[in-house]
Amino acid sequence: MPMPFDAQSDATDDALLARFARGDRVAAQSLTLRLTPRAFAQAKRMLNDVTEAEDVAQEAMLRLWRIAPDWRPGEAKVTTWLYRVVANLCTDRLRRRRGVGLDAIAEPEDPAPGAERLLQDRDRASALETALQALPERQREAVVLRHLDGCANPEIAEIMGVGVEAVESLIARGKRKLSELLGGAKDELGYEET
């Protein structure tokens, strides 16, 4: 018997996936609402394209539904599996893009500016996004997973298929490069020297 939707919010991802595999549509809806925004956010940061990020998030969730009957709880976290699938799908798309010039890639949509604070926040986010896109692919992936998605280093290692030491090195190199790229724009972005 399916559980009421409100009762699903405390269920683990593993439990919801197992319920979905047994035909519980409410569990599927709860897991979709929980995981799709994470998949989309990761894809958007990696691809810098809303439309492609939506496609990647949808494909990753479809793959999750396909593997649900074979899912073995305890082997990996559902989110770890999902982050890895999203990262692989994004990597495939980025490799296909390499033949396309930067001018052929659409600029991200800017939100309509309001107050001065909104403009400054937008400029900061844009500067960070531009700097992230300048990082080598693996460094960008590690930095995004750690500092924007909040994953722990062991989880990132599992997602990326490398050791924890490699993750630490990728993050450290990525942060140094970001600091170099953003260091000259502190005054322009409204940051005081610290």
PDB file of C-alpha atoms in Angstrom:
ATOM      1  CA  MET A   1       0.000   0.000   0.000  1.00  0.00           C
ATOM      2  CA  PRO A   2       1.510   3.378  -0.993  1.00  0.00           C
ATOM      3  CA  MET A   3       2.317   5.812   1.769  1.00  0.00           C
ATOM      4  CA  PRO A   4       0.719   9.282   1.818  1.00  0.00           C
ATOM      5  CA  PHE A   5       2.874  11.892   0.077  1.00  0.00           C
ATOM      6  CA  ASP A   6       3.563  13.778   3.338  1.00  0.00           C
ATOM      7  CA  ALA A   7       4.966  10.608   4.909  1.00  0.00           C
ATOM      8  CA  GLN A   8       7.476  10.284   2.055  1.00  0.00           C
ATOM      9  CA  SER A   9       9.489  13.350   3.095  1.00  0.00           C
ATOM     10  CA  ASP A  10      11.240  11.456   5.907  1.00  0.00           C
ATOM     11  CA  ALA A  11      11.946   8.365   3.809  1.00  0.00           C
ATOM     12  CA  THR A  12      15.488   7.778   2.588  1.00  0.00           C
ATOM     13  CA  ASP A  13      16.313   7.890  -1.100  1.00  0.00           C
ATOM     14  CA  ASP A  14      16.954   4.123  -1.012  1.00  0.00           C
ATOM     15  CA  ALA A  15      13.559   3.479   0.555  1.00  0.00           C
ATOM     16  CA  LEU A  16      11.758   5.669  -1.980  1.00  0.00           C
ATOM     17  CA  LEU A  17      13.552   4.010  -4.890  1.00  0.00           C
ATOM     18  CA  ALA A  18      12.639   0.560  -3.553  1.00  0.00           C
ATOM     19  CA  ARG A  19       9.011   1.638  -3.188  1.00  0.00           C
ATOM     20  CA  PHE A  20       9.009   2.979  -6.730  1.00  0.00           C
ATOM     21  CA  ALA A  21      10.406  -0.356  -7.976  1.00  0.00           C
ATOM     22  CA  ARG A  22       7.374  -2.019  -6.351  1.00  0.00           C
ATOM     23  CA  GLY A  23       5.018   0.338  -8.194  1.00  0.00           C
ATOM     24  CA  ASP A  24       4.556   3.153  -5.662  1.00  0.00           C
ATOM     25  CA  ARG A  25       3.936   6.243  -7.795  1.00  0.00           C
ATOM     26  CA  VAL A  26       3.861   8.570  -4.791  1.00  0.00           C
ATOM     27  CA  ALA A  27       7.401   7.451  -3.892  1.00  0.00           C
ATOM     28  CA  ALA A  28       8.473   8.216  -7.461  1.00  0.00           C
ATOM     29  CA  GLN A  29       6.946  11.683  -7.247  1.00  0.00           C
ATOM     30  CA  SER A  30       8.640  12.370  -3.916  1.00  0.00           C
ATOM     31  CA  LEU A  31      12.036  11.183  -5.171  1.00  0.00           C
ATOM     32  CA  THR A  32      11.624  13.184  -8.383  1.00  0.00           C
ATOM     33  CA  LEU A  33      10.868  16.367  -6.447  1.00  0.00           C
ATOM     34  CA  ARG A  34      13.855  15.716  -4.200  1.00  0.00           C
ATOM     35  CA  LEU A  35      16.500  14.770  -6.783  1.00  0.00           C
ATOM     36  CA  THR A  36      15.649  16.531 -10.054  1.00  0.00           C
ATOM     37  CA  PRO A  37      16.623  20.024  -8.805  1.00  0.00           C
ATOM     38  CA  ARG A  38      20.016  18.667  -7.703  1.00  0.00           C
ATOM     39  CA  ALA A  39      20.614  16.964 -11.047  1.00  0.00           C
ATOM     40  CA  PHE A  40      19.556  20.109 -12.925  1.00  0.00           C
ATOM     41  CA  ALA A  41      21.770  22.395 -10.805  1.00  0.00           C
ATOM     42  CA  GLN A  42      24.818  20.202 -11.305  1.00  0.00           C
ATOM     43  CA  ALA A  43      24.215  19.956 -15.056  1.00  0.00           C
ATOM     44  CA  LYS A  44      23.629  23.703 -15.404  1.00  0.00           C
ATOM     45  CA  ARG A  45      26.890  24.500 -13.639  1.00  0.00           C
ATOM     46  CA  MET A  46      28.817  22.003 -15.740  1.00  0.00           C
ATOM     47  CA  LEU A  47      27.230  22.918 -19.085  1.00  0.00           C
ATOM     48  CA  ASN A  48      26.344  26.592 -18.564  1.00  0.00           C
ATOM     49  CA  ASP A  49      23.205  25.972 -20.640  1.00  0.00           C
ATOM     50  CA  VAL A  50      19.699  25.743 -19.164  1.00  0.00           C
ATOM     51  CA  THR A  51      18.165  23.744 -22.017  1.00  0.00           C
ATOM     52  CA  GLU A  52      20.942  21.165 -22.082  1.00  0.00           C
ATOM     53  CA  ALA A  53      20.874  20.961 -18.270  1.00  0.00           C
ATOM     54  CA  GLU A  54      17.146  20.199 -18.373  1.00  0.00           C
ATOM     55  CA  ASP A  55      17.780  17.435 -20.923  1.00  0.00           C
ATOM     56  CA  VAL A  56      20.584  15.957 -18.816  1.00  0.00           C
ATOM     57  CA  ALA A  57      18.525  16.048 -15.610  1.00  0.00           C
ATOM     58  CA  GLN A  58      15.620  14.341 -17.364  1.00  0.00           C
ATOM     59  CA  GLU A  59      17.883  11.655 -18.869  1.00  0.00           C
ATOM     60  CA  ALA A  60      19.575  11.025 -15.507  1.00  0.00           C
ATOM     61  CA  MET A  61      16.210  10.577 -13.784  1.00  0.00           C
ATOM     62  CA  LEU A  62      15.032   8.218 -16.539  1.00  0.00           C
ATOM     63  CA  ARG A  63      18.138   6.129 -15.999  1.00  0.00           C
ATOM     64  CA  LEU A  64      17.429   6.068 -12.269  1.00  0.00           C
ATOM     65  CA  TRP A  65      13.923   4.760 -12.909  1.00  0.00           C
ATOM     66  CA  ARG A  66      15.283   2.066 -15.235  1.00  0.00           C
ATOM     67  CA  ILE A  67      17.756   0.741 -12.656  1.00  0.00           C
ATOM     68  CA  ALA A  68      15.278   0.919  -9.751  1.00  0.00           C
ATOM     69  CA  PRO A  69      14.289  -2.785  -9.854  1.00  0.00           C
ATOM     70  CA  ASP A  70      17.973  -3.792  -9.650  1.00  0.00           C
ATOM     71  CA  TRP A  71      19.002  -1.214  -7.016  1.00  0.00           C
ATOM     72  CA  ARG A  72      20.846  -2.721  -4.040  1.00  0.00           C
ATOM     73  CA  PRO A  73      20.560  -0.457  -1.001  1.00  0.00           C
ATOM     74  CA  GLY A  74      23.773   0.102   0.893  1.00  0.00           C
ATOM     75  CA  GLU A  75      26.160  -0.308  -2.063  1.00  0.00           C
ATOM     76  CA  ALA A  76      26.072   3.385  -2.976  1.00  0.00           C
ATOM     77  CA  LYS A  77      23.973   6.400  -2.135  1.00  0.00           C
ATOM     78  CA  VAL A  78      21.281   7.208  -4.675  1.00  0.00           C
ATOM     79  CA  THR A  79      22.575  10.792  -4.858  1.00  0.00           C
ATOM     80  CA  THR A  80      26.127   9.597  -5.484  1.00  0.00           C
ATOM     81  CA  TRP A  81      24.915   7.408  -8.339  1.00  0.00           C
ATOM     82  CA  LEU A  82      22.833  10.274  -9.747  1.00  0.00           C
ATOM     83  CA  TYR A  83      25.687  12.830  -9.528  1.00  0.00           C
ATOM     84  CA  ARG A  84      27.949  10.405 -11.362  1.00  0.00           C
ATOM     85  CA  VAL A  85      25.403   9.837 -14.141  1.00  0.00           C
ATOM     86  CA  VAL A  86      24.841  13.595 -14.502  1.00  0.00           C
ATOM     87  CA  ALA A  87      28.600  14.212 -14.601  1.00  0.00           C
ATOM     88  CA  ASN A  88      29.057  11.537 -17.287  1.00  0.00           C
ATOM     89  CA  LEU A  89      26.188  12.885 -19.399  1.00  0.00           C
ATOM     90  CA  CYS A  90      27.601  16.419 -19.107  1.00  0.00           C
ATOM     91  CA  THR A  91      31.094  15.236 -19.979  1.00  0.00           C
ATOM     92  CA  ASP A  92      29.726  13.560 -23.118  1.00  0.00           C
ATOM     93  CA  ARG A  93      27.987  16.775 -24.155  1.00  0.00           C
ATOM     94  CA  LEU A  94      31.074  18.887 -23.444  1.00  0.00           C
ATOM     95  CA  ARG A  95      33.198  16.575 -25.588  1.00  0.00           C
ATOM     96  CA  ARG A  96      30.739  16.907 -28.455  1.00  0.00           C
ATOM     97  CA  ARG A  97      30.852  20.713 -28.064  1.00  0.00           C
ATOM     98  CA  ARG A  98      34.609  20.956 -28.468  1.00  0.00           C
ATOM     99  CA  GLY A  99      34.235  21.335 -32.221  1.00  0.00           C
ATOM    100  CA  VAL A 100      31.888  24.305 -31.722  1.00  0.00           C
ATOM    101  CA  GLY A 101      33.331  27.815 -31.401  1.00  0.00           C
ATOM    102  CA  LEU A 102      32.533  29.844 -28.305  1.00  0.00           C
ATOM    103  CA  ASP A 103      30.550  32.315 -30.413  1.00  0.00           C
ATOM    104  CA  ALA A 104      28.170  29.512 -31.441  1.00  0.00           C
ATOM    105  CA  ILE A 105      27.219  28.752 -27.824  1.00  0.00           C
ATOM    106  CA  ALA A 106      24.281  30.798 -26.576  1.00  0.00           C
ATOM    107  CA  GLU A 107      24.868  33.200 -23.732  1.00  0.00           C
ATOM    108  CA  PRO A 108      23.069  32.323 -20.486  1.00  0.00           C
ATOM    109  CA  GLU A 109      19.909  34.307 -19.834  1.00  0.00           C
ATOM    110  CA  ASP A 110      20.355  37.223 -17.431  1.00  0.00           C
ATOM    111  CA  PRO A 111      17.524  37.886 -14.975  1.00  0.00           C
ATOM    112  CA  ALA A 112      15.952  41.328 -15.154  1.00  0.00           C
ATOM    113  CA  PRO A 113      17.920  43.526 -12.743  1.00  0.00           C
ATOM    114  CA  GLY A 114      16.206  45.226  -9.837  1.00  0.00           C
ATOM    115  CA  ALA A 115      18.039  46.984  -7.039  1.00  0.00           C
ATOM    116  CA  GLU A 116      21.771  47.602  -6.877  1.00  0.00           C
ATOM    117  CA  ARG A 117      22.234  44.502  -4.701  1.00  0.00           C
ATOM    118  CA  LEU A 118      20.645  42.301  -7.339  1.00  0.00           C
ATOM    119  CA  LEU A 119      22.982  43.739  -9.952  1.00  0.00           C
ATOM    120  CA  GLN A 120      26.002  43.112  -7.766  1.00  0.00           C
ATOM    121  CA  ASP A 121      24.884  39.554  -6.988  1.00  0.00           C
ATOM    122  CA  ARG A 122      24.374  38.929 -10.671  1.00  0.00           C
ATOM    123  CA  ASP A 123      27.837  40.266 -11.518  1.00  0.00           C
ATOM    124  CA  ARG A 124      29.389  38.100  -8.826  1.00  0.00           C
ATOM    125  CA  ALA A 125      27.565  34.983 -10.004  1.00  0.00           C
ATOM    126  CA  SER A 126      28.514  35.725 -13.600  1.00  0.00           C
ATOM    127  CA  ALA A 127      32.166  36.235 -12.677  1.00  0.00           C
ATOM    128  CA  LEU A 128      32.177  32.961 -10.743  1.00  0.00           C
ATOM    129  CA  GLU A 129      30.483  31.106 -13.607  1.00  0.00           C
ATOM    130  CA  THR A 130      32.954  32.520 -16.126  1.00  0.00           C
ATOM    131  CA  ALA A 131      35.865  31.573 -13.890  1.00  0.00           C
ATOM    132  CA  LEU A 132      34.447  28.066 -13.364  1.00  0.00           C
ATOM    133  CA  GLN A 133      34.123  27.603 -17.119  1.00  0.00           C
ATOM    134  CA  ALA A 134      37.809  28.550 -17.484  1.00  0.00           C
ATOM    135  CA  LEU A 135      38.871  25.684 -15.211  1.00  0.00           C
ATOM    136  CA  PRO A 136      39.884  22.342 -16.680  1.00  0.00           C
ATOM    137  CA  GLU A 137      36.862  20.025 -16.794  1.00  0.00           C
ATOM    138  CA  ARG A 138      37.866  17.711 -13.906  1.00  0.00           C
ATOM    139  CA  GLN A 139      38.848  20.606 -11.610  1.00  0.00           C
ATOM    140  CA  ARG A 140      35.535  22.342 -12.353  1.00  0.00           C
ATOM    141  CA  GLU A 141      33.597  19.158 -11.614  1.00  0.00           C
ATOM    142  CA  ALA A 142      35.384  18.604  -8.288  1.00  0.00           C
ATOM    143  CA  VAL A 143      35.038  22.234  -7.158  1.00  0.00           C
ATOM    144  CA  VAL A 144      31.345  22.363  -8.106  1.00  0.00           C
ATOM    145  CA  LEU A 145      30.531  19.091  -6.363  1.00  0.00           C
ATOM    146  CA  ARG A 146      32.379  20.156  -3.201  1.00  0.00           C
ATOM    147  CA  HIS A 147      31.603  23.835  -2.835  1.00  0.00           C
ATOM    148  CA  LEU A 148      28.334  24.323  -4.691  1.00  0.00           C
ATOM    149  CA  ASP A 149      26.632  20.947  -4.259  1.00  0.00           C
ATOM    150  CA  GLY A 150      28.069  20.305  -0.775  1.00  0.00           C
ATOM    151  CA  CYS A 151      29.348  16.776  -1.425  1.00  0.00           C
ATOM    152  CA  ALA A 152      32.035  15.322   0.834  1.00  0.00           C
ATOM    153  CA  ASN A 153      35.383  14.377  -0.699  1.00  0.00           C
ATOM    154  CA  PRO A 154      34.804  10.585  -0.437  1.00  0.00           C
ATOM    155  CA  GLU A 155      31.482  10.977  -2.259  1.00  0.00           C
ATOM    156  CA  ILE A 156      33.128  13.141  -4.928  1.00  0.00           C
ATOM    157  CA  ALA A 157      35.838  10.490  -5.329  1.00  0.00           C
ATOM    158  CA  GLU A 158      33.157   7.881  -5.941  1.00  0.00           C
ATOM    159  CA  ILE A 159      31.260  10.118  -8.388  1.00  0.00           C
ATOM    160  CA  MET A 160      34.407  10.958 -10.349  1.00  0.00           C
ATOM    161  CA  GLY A 161      35.937   7.491 -10.143  1.00  0.00           C
ATOM    162  CA  VAL A 162      39.186   8.664  -8.538  1.00  0.00           C
ATOM    163  CA  GLY A 163      40.803   8.494  -5.108  1.00  0.00           C
ATOM    164  CA  VAL A 164      40.144  10.971  -2.301  1.00  0.00           C
ATOM    165  CA  GLU A 165      43.683  12.351  -2.644  1.00  0.00           C
ATOM    166  CA  ALA A 166      43.057  13.085  -6.325  1.00  0.00           C
ATOM    167  CA  VAL A 167      39.843  14.898  -5.387  1.00  0.00           C
ATOM    168  CA  GLU A 168      41.685  16.984  -2.802  1.00  0.00           C
ATOM    169  CA  SER A 169      44.330  17.861  -5.382  1.00  0.00           C
ATOM    170  CA  LEU A 170      41.731  18.757  -8.039  1.00  0.00           C
ATOM    171  CA  ILE A 171      39.850  20.966  -5.580  1.00  0.00           C
ATOM    172  CA  ALA A 172      43.016  22.681  -4.339  1.00  0.00           C
ATOM    173  CA  ARG A 173      44.250  23.382  -7.892  1.00  0.00           C
ATOM    174  CA  GLY A 174      40.781  24.542  -8.931  1.00  0.00           C
ATOM    175  CA  LYS A 175      40.470  26.927  -5.984  1.00  0.00           C
ATOM    176  CA  ARG A 176      43.938  28.370  -6.663  1.00  0.00           C
ATOM    177  CA  LYS A 177      43.023  28.954 -10.311  1.00  0.00           C
ATOM    178  CA  LEU A 178      39.676  30.523  -9.328  1.00  0.00           C
ATOM    179  CA  SER A 179      41.501  32.828  -6.922  1.00  0.00           C
ATOM    180  CA  GLU A 180      43.850  33.887  -9.733  1.00  0.00           C
ATOM    181  CA  LEU A 181      40.973  34.422 -12.164  1.00  0.00           C
ATOM    182  CA  LEU A 182      38.818  36.404  -9.726  1.00  0.00           C
ATOM    183  CA  GLY A 183      41.553  38.174  -7.738  1.00  0.00           C
ATOM    184  CA  GLY A 184      41.807  41.201 -10.028  1.00  0.00           C
ATOM    185  CA  ALA A 185      38.065  41.854  -9.926  1.00  0.00           C
ATOM    186  CA  LYS A 186      37.571  42.272  -6.156  1.00  0.00           C
ATOM    187  CA  ASP A 187      36.905  46.021  -6.302  1.00  0.00           C
ATOM    188  CA  GLU A 188      34.717  45.700  -9.394  1.00  0.00           C
ATOM    189  CA  LEU A 189      32.609  43.007  -7.708  1.00  0.00           C
ATOM    190  CA  GLY A 190      32.290  44.934  -4.440  1.00  0.00           C
ATOM    191  CA  TYR A 191      34.526  42.735  -2.308  1.00  0.00           C
ATOM    192  CA  GLU A 192      36.805  44.350   0.226  1.00  0.00           C
ATOM    193  CA  GLU A 193      40.350  43.121   0.661  1.00  0.00           C
ATOM    194  CA  THR A 194      40.525  40.241   3.158  1.00  0.00           C
TER     195      THR A 194
END
